[in-house]
Coordinates of C-alpha atoms and ligand atoms in Angstrom, one line a residue:
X22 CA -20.3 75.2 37.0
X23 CA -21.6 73.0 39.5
X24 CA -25.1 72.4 39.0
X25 CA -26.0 69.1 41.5
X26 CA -25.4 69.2 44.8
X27 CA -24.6 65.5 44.7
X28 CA -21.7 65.7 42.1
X29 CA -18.5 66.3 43.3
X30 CA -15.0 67.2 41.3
X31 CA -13.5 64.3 39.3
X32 CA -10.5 62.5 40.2
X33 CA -8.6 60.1 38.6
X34 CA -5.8 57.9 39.0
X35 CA -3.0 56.0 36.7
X36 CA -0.5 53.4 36.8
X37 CA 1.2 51.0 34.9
X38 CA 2.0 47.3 36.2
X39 CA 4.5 45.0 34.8
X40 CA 3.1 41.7 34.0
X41 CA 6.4 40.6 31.4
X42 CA 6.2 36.9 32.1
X43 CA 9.3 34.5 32.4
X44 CA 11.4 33.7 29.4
X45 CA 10.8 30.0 28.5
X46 CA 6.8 30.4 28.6
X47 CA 5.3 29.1 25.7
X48 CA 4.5 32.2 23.6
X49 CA 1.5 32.4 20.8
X50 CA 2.1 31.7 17.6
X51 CA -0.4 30.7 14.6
X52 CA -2.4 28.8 16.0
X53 CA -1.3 25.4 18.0
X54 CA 2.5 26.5 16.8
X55 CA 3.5 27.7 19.7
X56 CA 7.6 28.1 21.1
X57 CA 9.3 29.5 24.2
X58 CA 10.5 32.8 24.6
X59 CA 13.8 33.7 24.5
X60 CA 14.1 37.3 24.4
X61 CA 12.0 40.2 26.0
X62 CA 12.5 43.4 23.4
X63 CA 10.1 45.4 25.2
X64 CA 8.0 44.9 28.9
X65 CA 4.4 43.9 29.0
X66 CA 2.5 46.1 31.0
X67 CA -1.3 46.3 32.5
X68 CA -2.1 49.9 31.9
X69 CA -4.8 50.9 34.7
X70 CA -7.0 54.1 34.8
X71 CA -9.2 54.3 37.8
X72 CA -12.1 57.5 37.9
X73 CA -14.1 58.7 40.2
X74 CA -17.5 61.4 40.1
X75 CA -17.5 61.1 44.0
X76 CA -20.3 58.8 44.0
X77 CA -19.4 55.9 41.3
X78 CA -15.8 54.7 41.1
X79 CA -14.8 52.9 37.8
X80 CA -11.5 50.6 36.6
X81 CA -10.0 49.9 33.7
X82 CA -6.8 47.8 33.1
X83 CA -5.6 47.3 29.6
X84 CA -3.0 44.1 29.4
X85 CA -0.9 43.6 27.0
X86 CA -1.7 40.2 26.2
X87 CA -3.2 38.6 23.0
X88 CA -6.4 37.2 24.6
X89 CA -7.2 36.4 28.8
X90 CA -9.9 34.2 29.9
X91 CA -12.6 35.4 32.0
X92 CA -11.1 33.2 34.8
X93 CA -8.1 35.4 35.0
X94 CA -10.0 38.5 34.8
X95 CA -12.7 37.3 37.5
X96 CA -9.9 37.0 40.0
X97 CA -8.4 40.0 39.1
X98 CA -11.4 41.7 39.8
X99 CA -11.8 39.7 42.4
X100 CA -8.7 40.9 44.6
X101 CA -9.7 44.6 43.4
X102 CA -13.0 44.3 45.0
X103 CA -11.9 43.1 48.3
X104 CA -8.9 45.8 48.5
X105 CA -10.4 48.9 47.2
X106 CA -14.0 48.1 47.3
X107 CA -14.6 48.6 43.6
X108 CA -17.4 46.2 42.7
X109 CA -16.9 44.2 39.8
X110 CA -19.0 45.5 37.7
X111 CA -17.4 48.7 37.4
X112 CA -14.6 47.3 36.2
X113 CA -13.4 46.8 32.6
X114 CA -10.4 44.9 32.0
X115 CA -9.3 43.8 28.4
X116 CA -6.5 42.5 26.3
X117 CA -4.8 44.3 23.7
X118 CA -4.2 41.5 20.8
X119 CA -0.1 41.1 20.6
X120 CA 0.7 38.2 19.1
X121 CA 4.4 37.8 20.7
X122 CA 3.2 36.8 24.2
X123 CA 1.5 34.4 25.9
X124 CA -2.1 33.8 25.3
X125 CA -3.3 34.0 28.8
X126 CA -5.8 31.2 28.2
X127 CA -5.8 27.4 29.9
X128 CA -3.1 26.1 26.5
X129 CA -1.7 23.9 28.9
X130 CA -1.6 22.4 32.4
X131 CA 2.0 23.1 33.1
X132 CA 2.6 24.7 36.8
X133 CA 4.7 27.5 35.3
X134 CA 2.1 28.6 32.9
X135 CA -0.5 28.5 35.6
X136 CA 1.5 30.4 37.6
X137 CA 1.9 33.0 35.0
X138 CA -1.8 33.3 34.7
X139 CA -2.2 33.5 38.8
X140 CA 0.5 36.3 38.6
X141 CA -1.1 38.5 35.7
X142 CA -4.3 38.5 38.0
X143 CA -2.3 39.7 40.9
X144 CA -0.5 41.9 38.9
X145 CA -4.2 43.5 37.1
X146 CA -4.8 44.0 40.5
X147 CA -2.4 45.7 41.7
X148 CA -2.1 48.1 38.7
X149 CA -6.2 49.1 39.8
X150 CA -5.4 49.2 43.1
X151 CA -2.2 51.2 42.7
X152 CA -4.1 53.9 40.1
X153 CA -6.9 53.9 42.9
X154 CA -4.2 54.9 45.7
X155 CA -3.2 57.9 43.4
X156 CA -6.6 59.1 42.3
X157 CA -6.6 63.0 42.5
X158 CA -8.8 66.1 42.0
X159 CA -8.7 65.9 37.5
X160 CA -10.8 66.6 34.1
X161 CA -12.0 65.1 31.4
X162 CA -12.2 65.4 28.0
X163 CA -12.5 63.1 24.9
X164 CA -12.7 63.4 20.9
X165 CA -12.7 61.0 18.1
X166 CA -10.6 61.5 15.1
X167 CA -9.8 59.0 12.1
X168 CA -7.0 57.1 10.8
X169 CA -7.8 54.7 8.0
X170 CA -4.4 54.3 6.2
X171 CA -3.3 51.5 8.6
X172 CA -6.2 49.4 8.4
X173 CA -7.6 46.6 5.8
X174 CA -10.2 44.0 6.0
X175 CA -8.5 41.0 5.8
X176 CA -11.2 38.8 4.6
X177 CA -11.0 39.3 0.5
X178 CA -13.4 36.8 -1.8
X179 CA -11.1 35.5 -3.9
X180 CA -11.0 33.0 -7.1
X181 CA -11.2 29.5 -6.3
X182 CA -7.5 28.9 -7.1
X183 CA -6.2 30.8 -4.0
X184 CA -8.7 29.8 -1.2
X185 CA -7.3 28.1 1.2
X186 CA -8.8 24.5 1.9
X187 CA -11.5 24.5 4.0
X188 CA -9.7 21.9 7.0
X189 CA -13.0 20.4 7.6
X190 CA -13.4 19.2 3.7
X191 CA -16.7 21.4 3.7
X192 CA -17.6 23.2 0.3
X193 CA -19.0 26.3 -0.5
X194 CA -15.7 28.1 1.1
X195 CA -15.7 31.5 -0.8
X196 CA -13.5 34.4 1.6
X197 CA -9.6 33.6 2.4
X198 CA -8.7 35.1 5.3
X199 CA -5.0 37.1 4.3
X200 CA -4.8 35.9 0.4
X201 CA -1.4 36.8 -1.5
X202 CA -0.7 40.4 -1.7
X203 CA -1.1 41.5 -4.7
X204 CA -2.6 38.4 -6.0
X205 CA -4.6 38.8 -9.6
X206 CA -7.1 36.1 -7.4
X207 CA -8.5 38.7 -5.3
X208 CA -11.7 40.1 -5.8
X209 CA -13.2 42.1 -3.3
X210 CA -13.2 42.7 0.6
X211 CA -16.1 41.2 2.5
X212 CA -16.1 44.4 4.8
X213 CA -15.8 47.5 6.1
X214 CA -12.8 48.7 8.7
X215 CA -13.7 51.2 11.5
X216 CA -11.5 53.8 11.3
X217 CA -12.0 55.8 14.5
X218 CA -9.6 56.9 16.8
X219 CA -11.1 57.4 20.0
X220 CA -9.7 59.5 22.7
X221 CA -10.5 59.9 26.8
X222 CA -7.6 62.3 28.3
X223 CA -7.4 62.7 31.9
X224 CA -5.5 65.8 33.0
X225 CA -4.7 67.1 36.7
X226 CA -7.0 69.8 37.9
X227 CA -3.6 72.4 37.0
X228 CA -3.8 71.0 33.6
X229 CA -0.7 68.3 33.7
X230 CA -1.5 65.3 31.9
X231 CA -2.4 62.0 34.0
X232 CA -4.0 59.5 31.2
X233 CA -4.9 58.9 28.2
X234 CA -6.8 55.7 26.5
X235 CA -7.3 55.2 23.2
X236 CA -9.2 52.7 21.3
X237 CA -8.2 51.5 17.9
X238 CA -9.6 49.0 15.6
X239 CA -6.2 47.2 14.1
X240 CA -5.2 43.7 15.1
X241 CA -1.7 43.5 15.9
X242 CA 0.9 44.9 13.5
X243 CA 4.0 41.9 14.1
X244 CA 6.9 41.4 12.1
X245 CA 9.1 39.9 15.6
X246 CA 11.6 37.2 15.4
X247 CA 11.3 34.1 16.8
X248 CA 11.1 33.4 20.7
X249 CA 10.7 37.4 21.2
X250 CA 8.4 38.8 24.2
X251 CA 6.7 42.6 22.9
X252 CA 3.8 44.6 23.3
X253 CA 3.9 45.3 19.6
X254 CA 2.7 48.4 18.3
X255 CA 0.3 48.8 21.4
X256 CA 3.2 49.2 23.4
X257 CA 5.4 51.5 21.7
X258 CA 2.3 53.8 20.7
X259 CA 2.0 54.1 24.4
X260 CA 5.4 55.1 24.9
X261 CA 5.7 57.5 22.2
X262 CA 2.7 59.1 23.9
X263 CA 4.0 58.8 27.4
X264 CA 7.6 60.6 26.0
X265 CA 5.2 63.5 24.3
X266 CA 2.5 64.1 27.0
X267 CA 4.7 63.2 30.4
X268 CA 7.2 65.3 32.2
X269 CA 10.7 63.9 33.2
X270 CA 10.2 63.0 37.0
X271 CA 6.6 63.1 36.7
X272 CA 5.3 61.0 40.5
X273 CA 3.2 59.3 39.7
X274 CA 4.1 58.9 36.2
X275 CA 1.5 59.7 33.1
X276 CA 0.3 56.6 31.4
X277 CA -1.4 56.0 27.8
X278 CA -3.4 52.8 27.4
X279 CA -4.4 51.5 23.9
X280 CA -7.4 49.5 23.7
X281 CA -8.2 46.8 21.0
X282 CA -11.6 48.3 19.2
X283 CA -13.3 46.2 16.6
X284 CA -10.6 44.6 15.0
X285 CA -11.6 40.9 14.2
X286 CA -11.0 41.1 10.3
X287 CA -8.7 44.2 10.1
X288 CA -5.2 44.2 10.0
X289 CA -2.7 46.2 8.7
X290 CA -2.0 44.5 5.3
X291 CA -2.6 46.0 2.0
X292 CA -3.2 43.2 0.0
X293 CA -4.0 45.3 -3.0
X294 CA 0.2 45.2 -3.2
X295 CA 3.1 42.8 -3.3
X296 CA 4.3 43.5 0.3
X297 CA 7.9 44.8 0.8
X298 CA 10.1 42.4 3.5
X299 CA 10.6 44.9 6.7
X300 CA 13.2 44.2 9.4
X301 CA 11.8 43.5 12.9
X302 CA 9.7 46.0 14.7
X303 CA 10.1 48.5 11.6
X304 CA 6.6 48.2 10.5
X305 CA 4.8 48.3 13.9
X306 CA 6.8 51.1 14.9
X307 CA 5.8 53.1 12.1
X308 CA 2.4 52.3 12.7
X309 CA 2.4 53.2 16.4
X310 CA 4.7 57.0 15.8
X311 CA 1.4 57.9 12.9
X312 CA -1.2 56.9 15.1
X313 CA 0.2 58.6 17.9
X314 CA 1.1 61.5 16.0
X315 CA -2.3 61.9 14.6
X316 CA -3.4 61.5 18.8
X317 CA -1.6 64.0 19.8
X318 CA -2.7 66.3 17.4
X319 CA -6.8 65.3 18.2
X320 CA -5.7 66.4 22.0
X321 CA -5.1 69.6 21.2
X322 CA -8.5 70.5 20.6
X323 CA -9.8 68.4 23.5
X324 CA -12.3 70.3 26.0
X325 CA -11.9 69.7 29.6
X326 CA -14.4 69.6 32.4
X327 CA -14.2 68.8 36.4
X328 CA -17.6 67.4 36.6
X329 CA -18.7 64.6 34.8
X330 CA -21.6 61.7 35.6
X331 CA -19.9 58.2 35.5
X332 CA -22.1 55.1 35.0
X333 CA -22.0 51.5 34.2
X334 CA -24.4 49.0 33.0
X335 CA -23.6 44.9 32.7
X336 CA -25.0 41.9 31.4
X337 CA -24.8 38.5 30.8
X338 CA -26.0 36.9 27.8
X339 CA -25.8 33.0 27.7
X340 CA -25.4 31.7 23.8
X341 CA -24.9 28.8 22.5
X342 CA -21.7 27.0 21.8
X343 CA -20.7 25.3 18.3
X344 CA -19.9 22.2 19.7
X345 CA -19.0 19.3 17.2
X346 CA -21.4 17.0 16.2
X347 CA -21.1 12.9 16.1
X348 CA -19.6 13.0 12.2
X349 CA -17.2 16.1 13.3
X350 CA -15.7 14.0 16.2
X351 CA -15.7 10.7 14.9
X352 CA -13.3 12.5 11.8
X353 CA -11.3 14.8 14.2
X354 CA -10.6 11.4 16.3
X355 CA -9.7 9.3 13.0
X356 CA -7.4 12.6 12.4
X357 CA -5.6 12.7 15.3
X358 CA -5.3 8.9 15.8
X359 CA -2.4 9.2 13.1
X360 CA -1.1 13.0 14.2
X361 CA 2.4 14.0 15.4
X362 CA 3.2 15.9 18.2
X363 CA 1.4 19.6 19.2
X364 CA 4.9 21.2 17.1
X365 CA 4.0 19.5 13.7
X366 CA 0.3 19.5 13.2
X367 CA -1.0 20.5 9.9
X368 CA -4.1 23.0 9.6
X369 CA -6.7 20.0 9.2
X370 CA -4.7 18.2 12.5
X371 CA -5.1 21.3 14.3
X372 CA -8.9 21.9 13.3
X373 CA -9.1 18.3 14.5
X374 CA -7.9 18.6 18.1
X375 CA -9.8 22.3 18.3
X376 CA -13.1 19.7 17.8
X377 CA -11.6 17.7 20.4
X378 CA -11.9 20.8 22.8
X379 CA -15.0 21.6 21.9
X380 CA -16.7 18.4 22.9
X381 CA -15.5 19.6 26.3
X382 CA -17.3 23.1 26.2
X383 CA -20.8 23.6 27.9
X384 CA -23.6 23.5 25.6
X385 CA -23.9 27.6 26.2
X386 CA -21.1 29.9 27.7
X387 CA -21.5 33.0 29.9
X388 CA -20.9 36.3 27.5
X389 CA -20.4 39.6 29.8
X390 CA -21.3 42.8 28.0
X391 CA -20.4 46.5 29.7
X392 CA -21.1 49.8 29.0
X393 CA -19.9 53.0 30.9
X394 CA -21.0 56.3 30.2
X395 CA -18.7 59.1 31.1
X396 CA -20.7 62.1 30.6
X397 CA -21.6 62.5 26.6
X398 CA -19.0 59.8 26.0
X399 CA -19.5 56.0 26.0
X400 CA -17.6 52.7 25.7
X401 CA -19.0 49.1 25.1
X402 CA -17.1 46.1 25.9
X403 CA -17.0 42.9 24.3
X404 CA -15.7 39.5 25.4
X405 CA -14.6 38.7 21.0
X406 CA -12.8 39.5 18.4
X407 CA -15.5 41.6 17.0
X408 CA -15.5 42.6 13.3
X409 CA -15.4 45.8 12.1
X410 CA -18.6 45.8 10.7
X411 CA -20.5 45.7 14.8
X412 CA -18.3 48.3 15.9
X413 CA -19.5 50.9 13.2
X414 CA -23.3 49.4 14.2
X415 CA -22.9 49.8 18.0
X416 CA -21.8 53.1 17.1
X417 CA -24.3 54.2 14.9
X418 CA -27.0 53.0 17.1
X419 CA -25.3 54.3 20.4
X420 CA -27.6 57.5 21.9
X421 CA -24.2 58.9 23.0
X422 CA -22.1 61.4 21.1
X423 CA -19.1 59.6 21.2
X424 CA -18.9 55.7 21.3
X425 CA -16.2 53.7 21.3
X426 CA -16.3 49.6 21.2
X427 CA -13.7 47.6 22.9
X428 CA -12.7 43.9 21.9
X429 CA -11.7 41.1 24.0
X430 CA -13.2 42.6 27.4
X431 CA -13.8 40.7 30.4
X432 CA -13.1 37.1 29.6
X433 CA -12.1 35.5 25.9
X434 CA -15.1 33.9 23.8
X435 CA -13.2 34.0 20.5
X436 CA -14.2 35.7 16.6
X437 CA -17.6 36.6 16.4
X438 CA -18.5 36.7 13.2
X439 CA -22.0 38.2 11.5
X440 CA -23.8 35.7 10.1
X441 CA -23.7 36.8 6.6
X442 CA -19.7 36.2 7.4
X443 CA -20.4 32.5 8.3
X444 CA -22.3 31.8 5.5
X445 CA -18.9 32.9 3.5
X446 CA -16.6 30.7 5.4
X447 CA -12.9 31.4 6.2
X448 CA -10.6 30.9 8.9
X449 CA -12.1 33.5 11.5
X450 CA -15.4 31.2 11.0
X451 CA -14.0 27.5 11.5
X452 CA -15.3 26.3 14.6
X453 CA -12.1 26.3 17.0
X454 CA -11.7 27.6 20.7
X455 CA -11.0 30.8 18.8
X456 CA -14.5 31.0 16.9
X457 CA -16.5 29.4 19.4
X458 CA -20.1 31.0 19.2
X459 CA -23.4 30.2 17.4
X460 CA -23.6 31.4 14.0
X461 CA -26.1 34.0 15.5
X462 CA -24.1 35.0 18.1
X463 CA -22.8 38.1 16.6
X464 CA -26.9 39.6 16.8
X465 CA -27.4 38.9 20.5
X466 CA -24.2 40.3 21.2
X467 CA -25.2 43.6 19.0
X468 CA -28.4 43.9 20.4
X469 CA -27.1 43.5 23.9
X470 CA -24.4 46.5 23.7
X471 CA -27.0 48.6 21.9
X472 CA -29.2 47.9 24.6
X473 CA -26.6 48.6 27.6
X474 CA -25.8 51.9 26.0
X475 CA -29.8 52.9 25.9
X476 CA -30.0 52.0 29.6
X477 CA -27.2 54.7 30.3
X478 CA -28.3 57.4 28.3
X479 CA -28.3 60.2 29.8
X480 CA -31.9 62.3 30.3
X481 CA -32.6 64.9 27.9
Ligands
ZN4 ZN1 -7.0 37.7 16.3

């Protein structure tokens, strides 16, 4: 029932943009191993949701792309400002973690890659702007349900015989970050995983389905060849759900989104086990059919409602970088005075040359933190890979009923790490362009989404 003169009927709006790249673009790989692509197995898509409450307008564009920079998403929300009139701080655009397409970061000065990155911005764009052309009269609904089986913490103490050299020659290394499954070394996880499922569907006001995003707290799955372009389980979870919830001819078409939640040390490897060798895609696909299953399922019970408060909160916290000091650089320069080419570095080679781009970093960077409340429901974004651990505490703290945490939001300021985490060591903790932060980062940044989602509560 309408109970505020002010509020009018929700409407909402979808659309999916294509932002497959080129093949020959340098793809991701571990770290500094990167190759081009030879084959696209499945299009890259920014997946855009756009809702309205009459009064505040919000955007939301999830990319399939393992990481973006907050250059790339600044433009993006650049364009969507001056063509719809959404400001940018109602909108939330993030990456979802594949690791078989390009990271969308400045890897390399090459005019094709550059051009990639000013054509994923256009392309974010256009997906907003496109969902925004579409919006219609809707409702809301959302629910939470859990799926633990397809998540473990990654980081395991382990005996000192299976930690991985620390590339730094620092002691006092104690976590390995993905030890041998199944080793007798392990000991224990160093944390928790967040197993919520979170759900926000968007019907039509006749009940059709228009959207639904979903947030998740699993790094990719993997398990593609060489040289191949995919969304990875993101995208084919977003199929399934597109082939179960949309109807054939559907214009404009239904889309699902699947955001990244707090995933920074969970992945999808049980390394209680000796792992089984899979053929390509098999693992990621049966990943993405249970979790969508289990989706499906939680809709069912989902309540809808035409009127709905939307609100957004933003701010930007300015923390200190881990830059190297004068004994770090003088050894990362010694290091790379006898390395090979970008192709062949070793760990403690690549470690060396992260050092090197680090001396280049400002002494603090610019971290943007968002919250939107959507009636009793809220979501908290977060430029990191943040651990599983500060999801389950921005929950927990959050004054809303439902609270889900998104990583790698708004721009790309790599791991973030607790500090009792850094004092363990491990890969997610070595300072790199990927792990980037103070050591107390991961506090500020917890304190600051806490406090977002306070400002929005809703009175009463
Ligand atoms: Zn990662």
């Amino acid at each position: 029932m309408k109970t505020d003169t002010h509020e009018t009927a929700l409407l909402a709006g979808a659309a999916r943009s294509n932002i497959t790249p080129p093949l020959g673009i340098t793809l991701d790989g571990p770290i500094g191993q990167n190759g081009p692509a030879t084959h696209i197995h499945d299009e890259l898509h920014a997946r855009c949701l756009v809702l309205s409450d009459g009064s505040t307008t919000l955007g939301f564009a999830v990319c399939d792309s393992t990481m973006i920079t907050g250059r790339v998403f600044e433009a993006a929300k650049e364009l969507v400002a001056e063509r719809t009139g959404i400001p940018a701080d109602h909108l939330m655009m993030t990456a979802t973690h594949s690791h078989s397409v390009p990271r969308a970061m400045d890897i390399t000065d090459d005019a094709g890659f550059q051009a990639y990155l000013d054509f994923l911005a256009q392309r974010i764009a256009d997906g907003i702007q496109r969902a925004r052309n579409q919006l219609a009269p809707a409702q809301l609904g959302w629910t939470t349900t859990e799926k633990p089986e397809h998540l473990n913490n990654r980081r395991w103490l382990v005996k000192p015989e299976v930690l991985t050299p620390n590339p730094f020659g620092d002691s006092g290394e104690r976590v390995r970050m993905n030890p041998p499954a199944g080793s007798d070394a392990l000991i224990r996880p160093t944390g928790p995983v967040d197993p919520s499922v979170a759900l926000l569907s968007v019907q039509h006001e006749d009940g059709r389905p228009l959207a639904l995003l979903t947030n998740y707290g699993l790094h990719y799955v993997g398990g593609v060849p060489k040289g191949h372009i995919s969304a990875d389980y993101y995208g084919i979870f977003c199929s399934a759900v597109e082939r179960a919830l949309g109807q054939a001819g559907q214009d404009p078409p239904f889309v699902a989104l699947l955001a990244n939640g707090a995933s920074g040390n969970v992945n999808n490897i049980d390394f209680r086990t000796k792992r089984t060798p899979r053929p390509p895609y098999a693992k990621m696909t049966e990943v993405a059919d249970d979790l969508a299953t289990a989706v499906l399922t939680a809709c069912e019970s989902i309540e809808y409602t035409r009127h709905m408060s939307l609100s957004a909160a933003t701010r930007t916290l300015d923390l200190p970088v881990r830059r190297p000091d004068a004994q770090r650089l003088a050894w990362a320069r010694t290091i790379m005075a006898s390395a090979g080419g970008p192709e062949r570095l070793s760990s403690r080679e690549v470690f060396a040359r992260e050092a090197l781009f680090l001396e280049d970093y400002p002494p603090t960077l610019p971290v943007p933190l968002q919250a939107f409340a959507l009636g009793d429901f809220a979501l908290s974004a977060i430029p990191c890979e943040v651990f599983a651990e500060t999801g389950l505490a921005i929950r927990e703290a959050s004054p809303f009923t439902g609270t889900c945490v998104m990583s790698l939001a708004n721009a790309y300021h790599g791991y973030l790490p607790p500090p009792e985490q850094h004092e363990l060591g491990g890969y997610e903790t070595w300072p790199a362009r990927s792990s980037c932060l103070a050591t107390d980062a991961e506090a500020d940044i917890r304190a600051g989404a806490i406090d977002l989602l306070n400002r929005l509560r809703p009175p009463g």
